[in-house]
Amino acid sequence: MTENDKEYVVLFDTNSYRQFVMGKSTEKVLEEINELKEFEKKKNITSCGIMVVALEMLGNLAEGENGFNYKDCLNGLLAMTTHCLDEEKNAPRFTPQPYLHIARSFFNTVPTDMENKVQNLIGVANDLRTDLDKALKTHTENDTFNQVKAFIEREENQFATQITDLIEGARQEIIRKHPKIANKQLRAKLLDYIENGPFEPFVALAIIYAVAANLQLQLPQDEGVKRAFTMHLEFPLSVGFFKWISHKIVFDNIDMQSKTSKEKRWNWHWDYQVSFLVNGHTLANKEVILVTSDGDVIEMLKDFGYENKVFTITDYLNYLKQS
């Protein structure tokens, strides 16, 4: 981010907004987020919201006013919707989640039901910005926040199962070829299979066929392979994230059903959604930069050569204030 003529779009993850608002009154948050926008404008940076970031913070509002995360998430949502506000449309800008990107890019369609759900959630977040008291009352009475929280829990559980199944599929493939292999050798071969073998093409193909199934479309095998290959090239982290996480799970012998995993690692599902758009391409003809404090995400992006596209919130704020 050194060329003044370039344009950028910045994406904040959940913790970045929470860190930005921590310990501040709502009035102070709105004052400082508007100052932030002025600094960004001088550096050709446009902000855009990530749907799952709004989702996570909306889910935490289910705790109620006395909840540990409630105030920071409420102020985080107000910061986000103000930060990403499109003044002309009087609504925040949001980038679609990976599923919609893949559906649009590789199947030339936008699923209406999913698009409507996304727009409804954006509407909920924007309601808080336009009339906070009324929105809190309405969406509490309608059980919106509890519904969002339940959705998050289902999605995280499904992710943990999917990543475990992917690894187990690779393990069984090795065992099929080497039925008498010892456990120590099996682990070494599994790590090599994930890092250097056909794991990435397998994951890419699984993603394409999963999206096709959701869209109720039939794909010939050669067409599925072609689209999977292209997706892997255009959105490398669509597959690279699963590879990185799978290697970490096997290398560190992580149980994805443990209490620690449920509290921390199931959140990898949302990290995937956040990091998906970081690649060598542009978003609306603007280079993408991500602001995150998540150690795993930062490490992974650096491993993929995207160290110049990721900032911590502290580094980002310092960068903006440089003349």
XYZ file of C-alpha atoms in Angstrom:
323
model
C 0.000 0.000 0.000
C 2.511 2.542 -1.116
C 1.271 3.701 -4.518
C -0.953 6.760 -4.112
C -2.744 6.277 -7.433
C -4.005 2.821 -6.504
C -7.447 2.279 -5.012
C -8.106 -0.166 -2.204
C -11.031 -1.782 -0.447
C -10.506 -2.595 3.220
C -12.261 -5.423 5.048
C -12.345 -5.543 8.873
C -12.870 -8.812 10.711
C -15.013 -9.067 13.846
C -12.225 -8.589 16.374
C -10.912 -5.520 14.553
C -14.235 -3.733 15.001
C -14.455 -4.953 18.582
C -10.968 -3.699 19.351
C -11.770 -0.374 17.715
C -14.824 0.191 19.948
C -13.560 -1.370 23.172
C -14.038 0.836 26.235
C -15.646 3.673 24.247
C -19.099 5.207 24.427
C -21.330 4.927 21.383
C -20.906 8.643 20.722
C -17.105 8.299 20.809
C -17.230 5.272 18.503
C -19.236 7.136 15.868
C -17.011 10.193 16.141
C -13.835 8.155 15.669
C -15.191 5.938 12.888
C -16.091 9.036 10.897
C -12.573 10.379 11.462
C -11.250 7.022 10.243
C -13.272 7.359 7.038
C -11.698 10.755 6.373
C -8.200 9.294 6.738
C -9.154 6.426 4.401
C -10.521 8.821 1.810
C -7.155 10.585 1.611
C -5.480 7.265 0.832
C -8.002 6.044 -1.760
C -9.427 3.399 0.550
C -13.080 2.343 0.506
C -14.462 0.192 3.306
C -16.697 -2.796 2.731
C -18.418 -5.028 5.262
C -18.084 -8.796 5.433
C -21.435 -10.492 5.968
C -20.186 -13.003 8.512
C -18.681 -10.219 10.631
C -22.124 -8.662 11.000
C -23.526 -12.142 11.611
C -21.122 -12.872 14.479
C -21.824 -9.577 16.216
C -25.603 -9.878 15.735
C -25.466 -13.353 17.281
C -23.765 -11.987 20.392
C -26.648 -9.565 20.952
C -28.667 -12.626 22.016
C -26.803 -12.352 25.349
C -28.844 -9.277 26.280
C -27.613 -6.024 27.799
C -25.819 -7.759 30.688
C -23.907 -10.101 28.401
C -20.097 -9.981 28.326
C -19.936 -9.321 24.568
C -23.109 -7.268 24.194
C -21.846 -3.680 24.369
C -18.759 -4.195 22.209
C -20.746 -6.096 19.572
C -23.527 -3.507 19.515
C -21.022 -0.680 19.146
C -19.078 -2.843 16.675
C -22.174 -3.126 14.483
C -22.744 0.626 14.642
C -19.085 1.192 13.745
C -19.289 -1.286 10.862
C -22.491 0.053 9.309
C -21.204 3.631 9.613
C -17.724 2.726 8.360
C -19.100 0.950 5.278
C -21.978 3.312 4.590
C -22.752 4.109 0.968
C -23.984 7.677 1.335
C -25.950 7.652 -1.920
C -27.852 4.464 -1.078
C -28.022 5.222 2.666
C -27.068 1.593 3.318
C -23.787 -0.151 4.140
C -21.685 -1.836 1.445
C -21.235 -5.571 1.970
C -19.304 -8.112 -0.032
C -21.074 -11.431 -0.690
C -19.939 -14.524 1.177
C -17.919 -17.217 -0.669
C -20.961 -19.297 -1.656
C -22.492 -16.394 -3.575
C -19.151 -15.497 -5.161
C -18.693 -19.075 -6.406
C -22.305 -19.332 -7.592
C -21.998 -16.099 -9.545
C -18.481 -16.671 -10.903
C -18.722 -20.356 -11.853
C -22.451 -20.991 -12.360
C -23.556 -17.551 -13.568
C -26.411 -17.423 -11.088
C -27.339 -15.796 -7.805
C -29.559 -18.005 -5.611
C -32.577 -15.847 -4.802
C -33.267 -17.424 -1.416
C -29.713 -16.878 -0.205
C -29.577 -13.353 -1.638
C -32.800 -12.503 0.205
C -31.428 -13.847 3.483
C -28.278 -11.771 3.055
C -30.278 -8.629 2.304
C -32.467 -9.250 5.357
C -29.409 -9.523 7.601
C -27.932 -6.358 6.121
C -31.284 -4.744 6.831
C -31.140 -5.811 10.475
C -27.647 -4.330 10.874
C -28.708 -1.127 9.124
C -31.828 -0.860 11.309
C -29.523 -0.517 14.310
C -27.707 2.363 12.644
C -30.838 4.278 11.621
C -32.972 3.835 14.770
C -31.159 1.950 17.507
C -33.850 1.786 20.192
C -36.607 0.787 17.802
C -34.412 -1.828 16.111
C -33.362 -3.423 19.400
C -36.974 -3.611 20.555
C -38.287 -4.993 17.254
C -35.584 -7.575 16.672
C -35.578 -8.732 20.293
C -39.353 -9.262 20.127
C -38.960 -11.085 16.800
C -36.231 -13.309 18.299
C -33.863 -12.244 15.495
C -30.675 -12.362 17.542
C -31.384 -15.831 18.967
C -32.126 -17.097 15.464
C -28.819 -15.720 14.213
C -26.980 -17.319 17.147
C -28.604 -20.706 16.425
C -27.634 -20.405 12.745
C -24.017 -19.680 13.709
C -23.881 -22.740 15.956
C -25.272 -24.987 13.190
C -22.803 -23.620 10.645
C -19.819 -24.076 12.964
C -20.819 -27.642 13.795
C -21.225 -28.436 10.109
C -17.795 -26.942 9.335
C -16.117 -29.045 12.042
C -17.723 -32.174 10.583
C -16.774 -31.284 7.004
C -13.110 -30.607 7.742
C -12.874 -33.817 9.774
C -14.483 -35.779 6.923
C -12.054 -34.287 4.383
C -9.068 -35.393 6.452
C -10.580 -38.814 7.085
C -11.190 -39.249 3.370
C -7.516 -38.595 2.692
C -6.537 -40.972 5.496
C -8.689 -43.780 4.111
C -7.262 -43.244 0.616
C -3.752 -43.788 2.014
C -4.842 -46.854 3.982
C -6.479 -48.299 0.863
C -3.165 -48.048 -0.971
C -1.068 -49.131 2.039
C -3.281 -51.459 4.140
C -0.463 -52.521 6.473
C 0.959 -49.055 7.125
C 2.010 -48.240 10.709
C 0.393 -45.274 12.492
C 3.587 -43.193 12.517
C 4.093 -43.689 8.786
C 0.396 -43.054 8.178
C 0.625 -39.667 9.881
C 3.699 -38.719 7.828
C 2.023 -39.797 4.580
C -1.159 -37.955 5.513
C 0.763 -34.723 6.108
C 2.545 -35.161 2.777
C -0.752 -35.956 1.033
C -2.246 -32.703 2.333
C 0.843 -30.593 1.642
C 2.076 -32.037 -1.651
C -0.470 -34.570 -2.890
C -3.908 -34.393 -4.529
C -5.636 -32.895 -1.466
C -6.117 -29.421 -2.960
C -7.716 -30.600 -6.252
C -9.923 -32.940 -4.221
C -11.112 -30.073 -1.992
C -11.662 -27.777 -4.984
C -13.782 -30.414 -6.697
C -15.745 -31.030 -3.489
C -16.547 -27.308 -3.200
C -17.715 -27.031 -6.818
C -19.941 -30.108 -6.557
C -21.343 -28.934 -3.193
C -22.358 -25.594 -4.730
C -23.786 -27.385 -7.784
C -25.844 -29.634 -5.487
C -27.179 -26.618 -3.563
C -28.150 -25.034 -6.886
C -29.725 -28.354 -7.970
C -27.489 -28.542 -11.031
C -25.860 -31.590 -12.608
C -22.250 -31.226 -13.757
C -20.384 -33.623 -16.051
C -17.144 -34.746 -14.408
C -14.892 -32.968 -16.901
C -16.818 -29.707 -16.421
C -16.576 -30.025 -12.626
C -12.811 -30.541 -12.850
C -12.467 -27.536 -15.166
C -14.406 -25.225 -12.840
C -12.573 -26.515 -9.772
C -9.215 -25.817 -11.418
C -10.273 -22.278 -12.370
C -11.667 -21.560 -8.900
C -8.414 -22.694 -7.319
C -6.502 -20.270 -9.556
C -8.810 -17.283 -9.118
C -9.555 -17.741 -5.404
C -6.518 -19.625 -4.062
C -7.629 -19.412 -0.451
C -10.953 -21.051 -1.332
C -8.917 -24.249 -1.249
C -5.679 -23.136 0.397
C -7.464 -22.337 3.649
C -8.728 -25.925 3.954
C -5.284 -27.245 3.136
C -3.650 -25.024 5.767
C -6.199 -25.874 8.464
C -6.153 -29.615 7.658
C -2.364 -29.726 7.904
C -2.533 -27.916 11.248
C -5.175 -30.329 12.590
C -3.115 -33.400 11.670
C 0.262 -31.928 12.662
C -0.991 -30.758 16.077
C -3.271 -33.794 16.545
C -6.304 -31.562 17.110
C -9.662 -33.038 18.102
C -12.259 -30.811 16.411
C -14.937 -31.997 18.858
C -12.992 -31.021 21.993
C -14.154 -28.201 24.256
C -11.219 -26.031 23.165
C -12.044 -26.577 19.504
C -15.691 -25.713 20.009
C -14.717 -22.502 21.816
C -11.920 -21.407 19.461
C -11.286 -23.557 16.384
C -14.855 -23.831 15.164
C -14.412 -20.109 14.546
C -12.116 -21.114 11.657
C -15.316 -21.358 9.620
C -15.717 -17.592 9.808
C -11.989 -17.041 9.242
C -12.452 -18.842 5.920
C -15.257 -16.496 4.967
C -13.120 -13.484 5.931
C -9.925 -14.557 4.154
C -11.613 -15.881 0.976
C -11.394 -12.557 -0.880
C -7.708 -11.992 -0.226
C -6.029 -12.948 -3.494
C -4.092 -11.536 -6.422
C -7.222 -10.126 -8.046
C -9.324 -7.070 -7.268
C -12.757 -6.386 -5.810
C -14.674 -3.775 -7.823
C -11.321 -2.931 -9.473
C -9.753 -2.217 -6.091
C -7.026 -4.154 -4.311
C -8.240 -5.962 -1.209
C -6.635 -5.484 2.201
C -7.723 -7.253 5.373
C -7.556 -5.898 8.920
C -7.430 -8.711 11.476
C -5.840 -9.625 14.780
C -6.365 -13.354 14.284
C -2.977 -15.039 14.572
C -3.959 -18.071 12.482
C -5.302 -15.917 9.644
C -2.212 -13.672 9.652
C 0.118 -16.680 9.647
C -1.815 -18.366 6.842
C -1.916 -15.255 4.644
C 1.813 -14.771 5.110
C 2.399 -18.420 4.173
C 0.514 -17.770 0.922
C 2.538 -14.643 0.169
C -0.133 -12.102 1.081
C 1.751 -10.384 3.915
C 1.295 -7.006 2.179
C -2.486 -7.424 2.188
C -3.012 -7.935 5.918
C -2.786 -5.477 8.832
C -3.535 -5.591 12.519
C -5.918 -2.822 13.604
C -3.042 -1.000 15.324
C -0.816 -1.129 12.233
C -3.689 -0.048 10.000
C -4.551 2.988 12.131
C -0.883 3.971 12.264
C -0.613 3.635 8.487
C -3.617 5.902 7.941
C -2.063 8.660 10.039
C 1.166 8.664 8.076
C 1.476 11.666 5.789
